Amino acid sequence: MCGIVGFFGPDDVVHDIVFGLTALQHRGQDAAGIATFDTNFHLHKGQGLIPDAFKPKHLKKLTGNIGIGHVRYTTQGSNEIDLAQPFTTSYPFGLAMVHNGNVINFRQVATRLHDKYHVLPKTSNDLELIMYTFASELRIKDLDHLSVVDIFDAVETTQELVKGAYATITMIAGHGLLAFNDPLGIRPLVLGRRDTPAGPIYAFASESTCFDYLGFEFIKNIGPGQAVFIDKNFEVHYKNKYAAPKNFCVFEYIYFAREDSTIHGRLVARERVRLGKLLARKVIDAGIRPDMVIDVPSSGYFAASGLAEAMGVPYRRGLVKNNHMGRSFIVSSQAGREDIVKKKLNPIRAFVEGKKIAVVDDSIVRGTTSRRIVSILREAGAAEVYFISSAPPIVSPCIYGIDMAMSTELIAANYTEDEICQFIGADRVIYQDLSDLEELFAEDKGHGGGCFACFSGKYPTGDVSKYLRHVQEERLSQRHEKKRDKIPSVSPKAPAPTEH
Ligand code: AMP
C-alpha cells in the first residue's frame, strides 16, 4: 500500500508535497520520493519516514510549480531505493508518475511493451508498466499538438491493457498534471483546490485528510475509470462522469485509511463506529457480557467505541501504544513481530485487572498480534479476554496492493474459529459477519458496493488463480533466500498451527 500526492499551482509546490506526504505517512513508511518540474525534472528518493528521507538540502533542489510525491509501503519486491517512486521517463517526452496499487498482469503488459514498442521495464516495480504503456500510447499521437483528447485516449488504452488496482498521478512536462484510476476504482484518489493571490493550486491525493492539513477545499473523488487533467492554463478536464465504485477496497475503511478521511462520501471514523455497533448483536448473541470494552490502539478505537455504546458497557483505553515503534508488520521475522508488539503496547493494569475485557482490533491476519495482546492482558490480570475483530475472517490474500501475507499464513484460511481462539489464547473470538459488512456497503446504502476479496475469495478482476500461484511462489522463494518464517509454538492448551 502506498500514498500519493500531486500539486500544480502558481508557485513552488515542494512544501505542499512534503506536508501532504506527511499526512499520508500511515500509508507507507519504507521510503518516500518527490519529483518536481520547472524547466527540468528534479527528483529525490530516500529510505524511511519523510523527515529521514528529506533534508532541507534536498528540498532546496526540488524547485518547480508542479510536482508529485509518494510514500512507499513495500508489498512486493525488496525495499531497494531504486524501486521507490516517482519514476520518470523522457519517452516520448518528460513524464513522471506515482501510483498506489498493484498490477496483476505484469508479464502480459511487459511482453506487449517489448514486442510492440521495444520497451523494457528497468525494474520489477509495476508502476513502470503503467508509465510505459501510457507513454507508448502518447507517443503515437501528434506530439507537437498534443490535446486533452489525446491524453485521455492514452489513458483509456492503458486502462484497457493494465489489469489490477492503480490510482495514479502523472506530471506531463509542459502540459499539466493528470490523475487516473483503474477501471474498477479499487484505490482512493481525490481532487482538491486552494485559492491563492497568485491563482489556484490544484492537488490530487490518496486521502482527503491531506486537504484538511493544507487548507484545500475538497472537490471530488476520482471514481472507477475516471481521469482528471489540469492543463497548463489550470483548466480542469474530466474523462468519464463520476460513478460510485462497486469495487472499492473495503479494507481501506476497516484498517488502512486514516480515520479523519472521507472516501466516496463516507467518513472512515464513522464507518468504523458502525462496524463496532454491528458487532454488538453478535457479542450479545454469543452470551458475552464484558465489564469493559477496550481497543487495540489505534485502529481498533472507533469500532471499540461503537461496540461499547451499543452494548451500554464502559469503554476505556486499556492498552497504551508507544507510537515510535513502527508497524509490527514491517518486521519480517515472527519473533521480531512478537517482540515489537510487546514493546509497543503497555496495559493499564488498574483498568483491566480482575475484569472481563472485550478487546477490539480491526482485523486478525496471522494471529500474531492478537495472541500477544491476549497474553499482555492476561499478564495484567484480566479475568477473561474476548477478542473482537471488526473485520470478517481474512481468508484470501489481497492482490490489489495491501500486503496481507499469503494464504498459508492467513490464520482464518487454515483454522476454524475455535482453533483460532485457542491459538490466540482468548476466552472467545468474535468476527464481523461478511454479510453485515456487505450490507453496510451495499449499493442502496449510498455506496456502490465494495471489494471484499480478502474475506470472500471473490476477486473483482476475474479469475486470478494464476496470479495467486505466482505470488505464492515468489514469496516462498524470497523466504527461502532469507529463512523460513515459522508460526511460533503456542500455549499448552492451544493446538499449534503448522505451516502448510
Ligand atoms: P496479525 O493478526 O498478527 O497478523 O496482525 C493483525 C494486525 O495487523 C491488526 O491489528 C491490524 O491492525 C494490522 N494489519 C492488518 N493488515 C495489515 C497490513 N496489511 N499491514 C500492516 N498491518 C496490518
Coordinates of C-alpha atoms and ligand atoms in Angstrom, one line a residue:
M1 CA 0.0 0.0 0.0
C2 CA 1.2 3.5 -0.7
G3 CA 0.2 7.1 -0.5
I4 CA 0.4 9.6 -3.4
V5 CA 0.1 13.3 -4.0
G6 CA 0.4 15.7 -6.9
F7 CA 0.3 19.6 -6.8
F8 CA 0.1 22.2 -9.6
G9 CA -0.1 25.9 -8.8
P10 CA 1.4 29.3 -9.5
D11 CA 4.4 28.9 -7.1
D12 CA 6.8 26.2 -5.9
V13 CA 4.9 23.2 -4.6
V14 CA 7.6 21.2 -2.7
H15 CA 6.4 22.2 0.7
D16 CA 2.8 21.3 0.0
I17 CA 4.1 17.9 -1.3
V18 CA 6.1 17.3 1.9
F19 CA 3.2 18.2 4.2
G20 CA 0.8 16.2 2.0
L21 CA 3.0 13.1 2.2
T22 CA 3.4 13.5 6.0
A23 CA -0.4 13.4 6.3
L24 CA -0.3 10.1 4.3
Q25 CA 2.6 8.6 6.2
H26 CA 0.3 5.9 7.6
R27 CA 0.1 4.5 4.0
G28 CA 3.8 3.9 3.7
Q29 CA 6.9 4.2 5.9
D30 CA 9.5 2.3 4.0
A31 CA 10.6 5.0 1.6
A32 CA 9.5 8.3 0.0
G33 CA 10.1 10.2 -3.2
I34 CA 9.3 13.6 -4.8
A35 CA 9.7 14.8 -8.4
T36 CA 9.1 18.4 -9.4
F37 CA 9.5 20.2 -12.7
D38 CA 10.4 23.7 -13.8
T39 CA 12.5 23.5 -16.9
N40 CA 13.9 20.1 -15.9
F41 CA 12.8 17.3 -13.7
H42 CA 14.2 17.3 -10.1
L43 CA 14.0 14.0 -8.2
H44 CA 14.9 12.8 -4.8
K45 CA 14.1 9.5 -3.1
G46 CA 15.1 8.3 0.4
Q47 CA 14.5 5.5 2.8
G48 CA 12.2 5.7 5.8
L49 CA 9.9 8.3 7.1
I50 CA 9.5 11.8 5.5
P51 CA 11.9 13.5 7.9
D52 CA 14.5 10.9 7.3
A53 CA 14.1 10.8 3.5
F54 CA 14.1 14.6 3.0
K55 CA 16.5 17.1 4.5
P56 CA 16.5 20.8 3.8
K57 CA 19.3 20.4 1.2
H58 CA 17.1 18.0 -0.8
L59 CA 14.0 20.3 -0.6
K60 CA 16.0 23.3 -1.9
K61 CA 16.7 21.5 -5.1
L62 CA 13.1 20.4 -5.7
T63 CA 12.0 23.5 -7.5
G64 CA 9.0 24.0 -9.7
N65 CA 5.3 24.8 -9.6
I66 CA 4.3 21.2 -10.4
G67 CA 5.3 18.0 -8.6
I68 CA 4.3 14.6 -7.3
G69 CA 5.2 12.6 -4.3
H70 CA 5.0 9.1 -2.9
V71 CA 5.3 7.2 0.4
R72 CA 6.1 3.5 -0.1
Y73 CA 4.9 0.5 1.7
T74 CA 6.6 -2.4 0.2
T75 CA 4.1 -5.0 -0.9
Q76 CA 6.2 -6.8 -3.4
G77 CA 9.9 -6.9 -4.2
S78 CA 12.6 -5.6 -2.0
N79 CA 13.0 -2.3 -0.2
E80 CA 15.7 -1.0 -2.6
I81 CA 15.7 2.7 -3.2
D82 CA 15.6 2.0 -6.9
L83 CA 12.1 0.7 -6.5
A84 CA 10.9 3.8 -4.7
Q85 CA 8.7 6.2 -6.7
P86 CA 8.3 8.5 -8.6
F87 CA 9.5 7.1 -11.8
T88 CA 10.4 9.4 -14.7
T89 CA 11.0 8.9 -18.4
S90 CA 11.9 11.0 -21.3
Y91 CA 10.0 8.7 -23.6
P92 CA 8.3 10.2 -25.6
F93 CA 9.0 13.4 -23.6
G94 CA 9.2 14.1 -19.9
L95 CA 6.8 12.2 -17.7
A96 CA 6.9 11.4 -14.0
M97 CA 4.5 9.1 -12.4
V98 CA 3.4 7.7 -9.0
H99 CA 0.9 5.0 -8.2
N100 CA -0.9 3.2 -5.4
G101 CA -2.0 -0.3 -6.1
N102 CA -0.8 -3.4 -7.8
V103 CA -0.7 -4.6 -11.4
I104 CA -1.8 -8.3 -11.8
N105 CA -1.0 -8.9 -15.5
F106 CA 2.7 -7.9 -15.2
R107 CA 4.0 -10.4 -17.7
Q108 CA 1.4 -9.7 -20.3
V109 CA 1.9 -6.0 -20.3
A110 CA 5.7 -6.3 -20.2
T111 CA 5.6 -8.7 -23.2
R112 CA 3.4 -6.3 -25.2
L113 CA 5.6 -3.3 -24.4
H114 CA 8.6 -5.3 -25.6
D115 CA 7.0 -6.8 -28.7
K116 CA 5.2 -3.7 -29.9
Y117 CA 7.4 -0.8 -28.7
H118 CA 10.7 -2.5 -27.9
V119 CA 10.4 -1.0 -24.4
L120 CA 11.9 -3.0 -21.5
P121 CA 11.0 -2.0 -17.9
K122 CA 14.2 -1.5 -15.9
T123 CA 12.9 -2.6 -12.5
S124 CA 10.3 -5.0 -11.1
N125 CA 8.1 -2.1 -10.0
D126 CA 4.7 -2.4 -11.7
L127 CA 4.5 1.4 -12.0
E128 CA 6.9 1.2 -14.9
L129 CA 4.4 -0.9 -16.8
I130 CA 1.7 1.7 -16.3
M131 CA 4.0 4.5 -17.1
Y132 CA 5.5 3.0 -20.3
T133 CA 2.1 1.8 -21.5
F134 CA 0.7 5.3 -21.1
A135 CA 3.9 6.8 -22.7
S136 CA 3.8 4.4 -25.7
E137 CA 0.2 5.4 -26.3
L138 CA 1.0 9.1 -26.1
R139 CA 4.0 8.6 -28.5
I140 CA 1.8 7.7 -31.4
K141 CA -0.1 11.0 -31.1
D142 CA 0.9 14.2 -32.8
L143 CA 3.3 15.3 -30.0
D144 CA 3.6 18.9 -31.3
H145 CA -0.2 19.4 -30.9
L146 CA -1.0 17.1 -28.0
S147 CA -4.6 17.6 -27.0
V148 CA -6.6 16.7 -23.9
V149 CA -8.4 14.1 -26.1
D150 CA -5.1 12.5 -27.0
I151 CA -4.2 12.3 -23.3
F152 CA -7.5 10.7 -22.3
D153 CA -7.2 8.4 -25.3
A154 CA -3.8 7.2 -24.0
V155 CA -5.3 6.8 -20.5
E156 CA -8.2 4.7 -21.9
T157 CA -5.9 2.3 -23.7
T158 CA -3.8 2.0 -20.6
Q159 CA -6.8 1.2 -18.5
E160 CA -7.9 -1.5 -21.0
L161 CA -4.4 -3.1 -21.1
V162 CA -3.3 -2.9 -17.5
K163 CA -5.3 -5.1 -15.0
G164 CA -5.4 -4.7 -11.3
A165 CA -5.7 -1.8 -8.9
Y166 CA -4.0 1.5 -9.6
A167 CA -4.6 5.1 -8.6
T168 CA -2.0 7.2 -10.5
I169 CA -0.7 10.8 -10.7
T170 CA 1.4 11.9 -13.7
M171 CA 3.3 15.1 -14.5
I172 CA 3.4 15.6 -18.2
A173 CA 6.2 18.1 -18.8
G174 CA 5.0 21.3 -20.3
H175 CA 1.4 20.1 -20.4
G176 CA 0.0 19.6 -16.9
L177 CA -1.0 17.2 -14.2
L178 CA -3.0 14.1 -14.8
A179 CA -4.6 11.6 -12.4
F180 CA -6.4 8.4 -13.4
N181 CA -7.8 5.4 -11.7
D182 CA -8.1 1.7 -12.8
P183 CA -11.5 0.8 -14.3
L184 CA -12.8 -0.6 -11.0
G185 CA -11.6 2.3 -8.9
I186 CA -10.3 0.0 -6.2
R187 CA -8.0 2.5 -4.5
P188 CA -8.8 6.0 -3.3
L189 CA -7.9 9.2 -5.1
V190 CA -9.3 12.7 -4.5
L191 CA -9.0 16.2 -6.1
G192 CA -8.8 19.4 -4.2
R193 CA -8.1 23.1 -4.7
R194 CA -6.8 26.1 -2.7
D195 CA -7.1 29.7 -4.0
T196 CA -4.0 31.9 -3.6
P197 CA -3.5 35.5 -4.5
A198 CA -1.4 34.3 -7.5
G199 CA -4.1 31.9 -8.7
P200 CA -5.5 28.4 -7.8
I201 CA -3.4 25.5 -6.8
Y202 CA -4.8 22.0 -7.6
A203 CA -4.0 18.8 -5.7
F204 CA -4.5 15.1 -6.1
A205 CA -4.1 12.9 -3.1
S206 CA -4.8 9.4 -1.9
E207 CA -6.9 10.7 1.0
S208 CA -8.9 13.8 1.8
T209 CA -7.1 14.3 5.1
C210 CA -4.2 15.9 3.2
F211 CA -6.6 18.7 2.2
D212 CA -7.6 19.4 5.8
Y213 CA -4.0 19.9 6.7
L214 CA -3.1 22.1 3.8
G215 CA -6.3 24.2 3.8
F216 CA -7.5 22.8 0.4
E217 CA -11.1 22.6 -0.5
F218 CA -12.2 19.0 -1.4
I219 CA -13.6 18.9 -4.9
K220 CA -14.1 15.3 -6.0
N221 CA -13.4 11.7 -5.5
I222 CA -11.9 10.2 -8.7
G223 CA -14.2 7.2 -9.5
P224 CA -13.7 4.0 -11.4
G225 CA -12.0 4.5 -14.8
Q226 CA -12.1 8.3 -14.3
A227 CA -9.2 10.6 -15.3
V228 CA -8.8 14.3 -14.4
F229 CA -6.3 16.5 -16.2
I230 CA -5.3 20.0 -15.1
D231 CA -3.9 21.8 -18.1
K232 CA -1.2 24.5 -18.2
N233 CA -3.9 27.2 -18.0
F234 CA -5.3 25.5 -14.9
E235 CA -8.4 24.3 -16.6
V236 CA -9.8 21.1 -15.2
H237 CA -10.8 18.3 -17.7
Y238 CA -12.7 15.2 -16.8
K239 CA -12.8 11.9 -18.6
N240 CA -16.0 10.0 -17.7
K241 CA -18.5 11.0 -15.2
Y242 CA -18.1 10.0 -11.6
A243 CA -19.9 6.8 -10.6
A244 CA -19.8 5.4 -7.1
P245 CA -17.3 2.5 -7.3
K246 CA -18.7 -1.0 -7.0
N247 CA -15.4 -2.5 -6.1
F248 CA -13.7 0.0 -3.8
C249 CA -11.4 -1.7 -1.2
V250 CA -13.5 -2.1 2.0
F251 CA -10.3 -2.8 4.0
E252 CA -9.4 0.9 3.5
Y253 CA -12.4 1.7 5.7
I254 CA -11.6 -1.0 8.2
Y255 CA -7.9 -0.5 8.6
F256 CA -5.9 1.3 6.1
A257 CA -7.2 4.8 5.5
R258 CA -7.0 7.5 8.2
E259 CA -10.0 7.9 10.5
D260 CA -10.4 11.6 9.5
S261 CA -10.5 10.9 5.8
T262 CA -13.8 10.9 3.8
I263 CA -13.8 8.4 1.0
H264 CA -16.6 8.3 -1.6
G265 CA -18.8 10.3 0.8
R266 CA -18.1 8.2 3.9
L267 CA -16.1 9.3 6.8
V268 CA -13.8 6.5 7.8
A269 CA -14.2 7.0 11.5
R270 CA -18.0 6.8 11.2
E271 CA -17.8 3.5 9.3
R272 CA -15.6 2.1 12.0
V273 CA -18.1 3.1 14.7
R274 CA -20.8 1.4 12.6
L275 CA -18.7 -1.7 12.4
G276 CA -18.4 -1.7 16.2
K277 CA -22.2 -1.3 16.6
L278 CA -22.8 -4.2 14.2
L279 CA -20.7 -6.4 16.3
A280 CA -22.8 -5.7 19.5
R281 CA -25.5 -8.1 18.3
K282 CA -23.0 -10.9 17.7
V283 CA -21.4 -10.4 21.1
I284 CA -24.7 -10.4 22.9
D285 CA -26.0 -13.4 21.0
A286 CA -22.8 -15.3 22.0
G287 CA -23.8 -14.7 25.6
I288 CA -20.8 -12.5 26.3
R289 CA -21.2 -9.8 29.0
P290 CA -17.9 -7.9 29.2
D291 CA -17.2 -5.5 32.1
M292 CA -15.3 -3.2 29.8
V293 CA -14.5 -2.7 26.1
I294 CA -11.0 -1.6 25.2
D295 CA -9.4 -1.1 21.8
V296 CA -6.1 -2.2 20.2
P297 CA -4.7 1.2 19.5
S298 CA -5.1 2.9 17.3
S299 CA -7.1 1.3 14.5
G300 CA -9.5 -0.5 16.9
Y301 CA -10.6 2.6 18.7
F302 CA -13.7 3.7 16.7
A303 CA -15.1 0.2 16.4
A304 CA -14.5 -0.3 20.1
S305 CA -16.3 2.9 21.0
G306 CA -19.2 1.8 18.7
L307 CA -19.4 -1.6 20.4
A308 CA -19.3 -0.2 23.9
E309 CA -22.0 2.4 23.0
A310 CA -24.3 -0.3 21.5
M311 CA -23.8 -2.6 24.5
G312 CA -24.0 0.0 27.2
V313 CA -20.7 -1.1 28.6
P314 CA -17.9 1.3 29.6
Y315 CA -15.1 2.0 27.2
R316 CA -11.6 2.6 28.4
R317 CA -8.2 2.8 26.9
G318 CA -6.7 -0.4 28.4
L319 CA -3.6 -0.5 26.2
V320 CA -1.3 2.4 25.6
K321 CA 0.7 2.5 22.5
N322 CA 4.2 3.7 22.0
N323 CA 3.8 5.5 18.6
H324 CA 7.5 5.4 17.9
M325 CA 8.0 1.7 17.3
G326 CA 6.7 1.3 13.7
R327 CA 4.2 -1.2 12.5
S328 CA 4.6 -4.8 13.6
F329 CA 4.0 -6.0 10.1
I330 CA 7.1 -4.2 8.9
V331 CA 9.3 -6.5 10.9
S332 CA 9.9 -9.6 8.8
S333 CA 10.5 -12.3 11.3
Q334 CA 7.9 -13.8 13.5
A335 CA 9.9 -13.4 16.7
G336 CA 10.7 -9.8 15.8
R337 CA 7.0 -9.1 15.3
E338 CA 6.0 -10.5 18.7
D339 CA 8.7 -8.6 20.4
I340 CA 7.7 -5.4 18.8
V341 CA 4.0 -5.9 19.8
K342 CA 5.1 -6.3 23.4
K343 CA 7.3 -3.2 23.4
K344 CA 4.6 -1.2 21.6
L345 CA 1.7 -1.9 23.9
N346 CA 1.6 -1.4 27.6
P347 CA -1.6 -2.4 29.6
I348 CA -3.1 -0.1 32.2
R349 CA -3.2 -2.7 34.9
A350 CA -5.6 -0.8 37.2
F351 CA -8.2 -0.8 34.5
V352 CA -8.1 -4.4 33.3
E353 CA -7.2 -6.3 36.5
G354 CA -10.0 -8.7 37.5
K355 CA -12.2 -7.6 34.6
K356 CA -13.9 -9.4 31.8
I357 CA -12.4 -7.5 28.8
A358 CA -13.7 -7.3 25.3
V359 CA -10.7 -6.1 23.2
V360 CA -11.5 -4.8 19.7
D361 CA -9.0 -4.8 16.9
D362 CA -9.6 -4.0 13.2
S363 CA -8.6 -7.4 12.0
I364 CA -6.8 -10.7 12.7
V365 CA -4.4 -11.5 9.9
R366 CA -1.7 -14.0 11.0
G367 CA -2.9 -14.0 14.6
T368 CA 0.4 -12.9 16.0
T369 CA -0.7 -9.5 17.2
S370 CA -3.9 -10.8 18.8
R371 CA -2.1 -13.6 20.5
R372 CA 0.4 -11.2 22.0
I373 CA -2.4 -8.8 23.1
V374 CA -4.3 -11.5 24.9
S375 CA -1.2 -12.6 26.7
I376 CA -0.5 -9.0 27.7
L377 CA -4.0 -8.6 29.1
R378 CA -3.8 -11.8 31.0
E379 CA -0.5 -10.9 32.5
A380 CA -2.1 -7.6 33.6
G381 CA -4.7 -9.7 35.5
A382 CA -7.7 -9.6 33.1
A383 CA -10.3 -12.2 34.3
E384 CA -11.5 -13.1 30.8
V385 CA -10.5 -11.8 27.4
Y386 CA -12.8 -11.8 24.4
F387 CA -11.1 -10.9 21.2
I388 CA -13.4 -9.0 18.8
S389 CA -12.4 -8.4 15.1
S390 CA -14.2 -5.6 13.3
A391 CA -13.3 -7.3 10.0
P392 CA -14.6 -10.7 9.0
P393 CA -12.1 -13.6 8.8
I394 CA -9.4 -12.9 6.2
V395 CA -9.3 -15.9 4.1
S396 CA -7.7 -14.8 0.8
P397 CA -4.6 -12.6 0.2
C398 CA -5.1 -9.1 -1.2
I399 CA -3.7 -8.8 -4.7
Y400 CA -4.6 -5.2 -5.1
G401 CA -1.9 -3.6 -3.1
I402 CA -2.4 -4.4 0.6
D403 CA 0.3 -6.7 1.9
M404 CA -1.6 -9.3 3.9
A405 CA 0.7 -12.4 3.6
M406 CA 0.0 -15.4 1.6
S407 CA -2.9 -17.9 2.1
T408 CA -0.8 -20.3 4.1
E409 CA -0.1 -17.6 6.6
L410 CA -3.6 -16.3 7.0
I411 CA -4.9 -17.9 10.1
A412 CA -8.5 -17.8 9.2
A413 CA -7.8 -19.5 5.9
N414 CA -6.4 -22.5 7.7
Y415 CA -8.1 -22.8 11.0
T416 CA -11.6 -22.8 12.5
E417 CA -12.7 -20.1 14.8
D418 CA -12.3 -22.4 17.8
E419 CA -8.8 -23.2 16.8
I420 CA -8.0 -19.6 16.3
C421 CA -9.5 -18.8 19.7
Q422 CA -7.2 -21.5 21.2
F423 CA -4.2 -20.3 19.3
I424 CA -4.5 -16.7 20.4
G425 CA -5.4 -17.8 23.9
A426 CA -8.7 -15.9 24.2
D427 CA -11.8 -17.0 26.0
R428 CA -13.8 -16.1 22.9
V429 CA -13.2 -14.8 19.4
I430 CA -15.9 -12.9 17.6
Y431 CA -15.6 -11.8 14.0
Q432 CA -17.7 -9.4 12.0
D433 CA -20.1 -11.2 9.7
L434 CA -19.3 -10.8 6.0
S435 CA -23.0 -10.4 5.2
D436 CA -23.2 -7.5 7.7
L437 CA -20.2 -5.8 6.1
E438 CA -21.6 -6.3 2.6
E439 CA -24.9 -4.8 3.8
L440 CA -23.1 -1.8 5.2
F441 CA -21.5 -1.0 1.8
A442 CA -24.5 -2.1 -0.3
E443 CA -25.5 -0.1 -3.4
D444 CA -28.8 1.0 -1.9
K445 CA -26.9 2.4 1.1
G446 CA -25.4 5.2 -1.0
H447 CA -22.2 3.3 -1.7
G448 CA -21.5 1.4 -4.9
G449 CA -20.6 -1.8 -3.1
G450 CA -17.0 -2.9 -2.4
C451 CA -14.2 -5.3 -3.0
F452 CA -14.5 -8.0 -0.3
A453 CA -11.9 -10.3 -2.0
C454 CA -9.8 -10.9 1.2
F455 CA -12.9 -12.0 3.0
S456 CA -14.7 -13.9 0.2
G457 CA -12.0 -15.0 -2.2
K458 CA -14.1 -13.4 -5.0
Y459 CA -11.8 -11.1 -6.9
P460 CA -13.5 -8.4 -9.0
T461 CA -10.9 -8.6 -11.8
G462 CA -12.0 -12.2 -12.6
D463 CA -10.0 -15.4 -12.4
V464 CA -6.8 -14.6 -10.7
S465 CA -5.7 -18.2 -9.7
K466 CA -2.6 -18.0 -11.9
Y467 CA -1.6 -14.7 -10.3
L468 CA -2.2 -16.1 -6.8
R469 CA 0.1 -19.0 -7.6
H470 CA 2.7 -16.7 -8.9
V471 CA 2.6 -14.5 -5.7
Q472 CA 2.8 -17.6 -3.5
E473 CA 5.8 -19.0 -5.4
E474 CA 7.5 -15.6 -5.4
R475 CA 7.1 -15.2 -1.7
L476 CA 8.2 -18.7 -0.9
S477 CA 11.4 -18.2 -2.9
Q478 CA 12.0 -14.9 -1.1
R479 CA 11.6 -16.8 2.1
H480 CA 14.0 -19.5 1.2
E481 CA 16.5 -16.8 0.5
K482 CA 16.1 -15.4 3.9
K483 CA 15.0 -18.1 6.3
R484 CA 11.6 -19.7 6.7
D485 CA 9.3 -17.7 8.9
K486 CA 7.6 -20.0 11.4
I487 CA 4.4 -19.6 13.4
P488 CA 5.8 -20.0 16.9
S489 CA 5.0 -22.7 19.4
V490 CA 1.8 -21.9 21.3
S491 CA 0.5 -22.1 24.9
P492 CA -0.2 -25.7 26.3
K493 CA -3.9 -25.6 25.6
A494 CA -3.6 -24.4 22.1
P495 CA -3.1 -26.7 19.1
A496 CA -0.1 -25.4 17.3
P497 CA -1.0 -24.3 13.8
T498 CA 1.6 -25.8 11.5
E499 CA 2.7 -24.3 8.2
H500 CA 1.1 -25.8 5.1
Ligands
AMP1 P1 -1.7 -10.3 12.9 O1 -3.0 -10.9 13.1 O2 -0.7 -10.5 13.9 O3 -1.2 -10.8 11.5 O4 -1.9 -8.7 12.8 C1 -3.1 -8.1 12.7 C2 -2.8 -6.7 13.0 O5 -2.1 -6.1 11.9 C3 -4.1 -5.9 13.1 O6 -4.0 -5.3 14.4 C4 -4.0 -4.8 12.1 O7 -4.1 -3.6 12.8 C5 -2.7 -4.9 11.5 N1 -2.8 -5.1 10.0 C6 -3.7 -5.7 9.3 N2 -3.4 -5.7 8.0 C7 -2.2 -5.1 7.8 C8 -1.4 -4.7 6.8 N3 -1.7 -5.0 5.5 N4 -0.3 -4.1 7.0 C9 0.1 -3.7 8.3 N5 -0.7 -4.0 9.3 C10 -1.8 -4.7 9.1

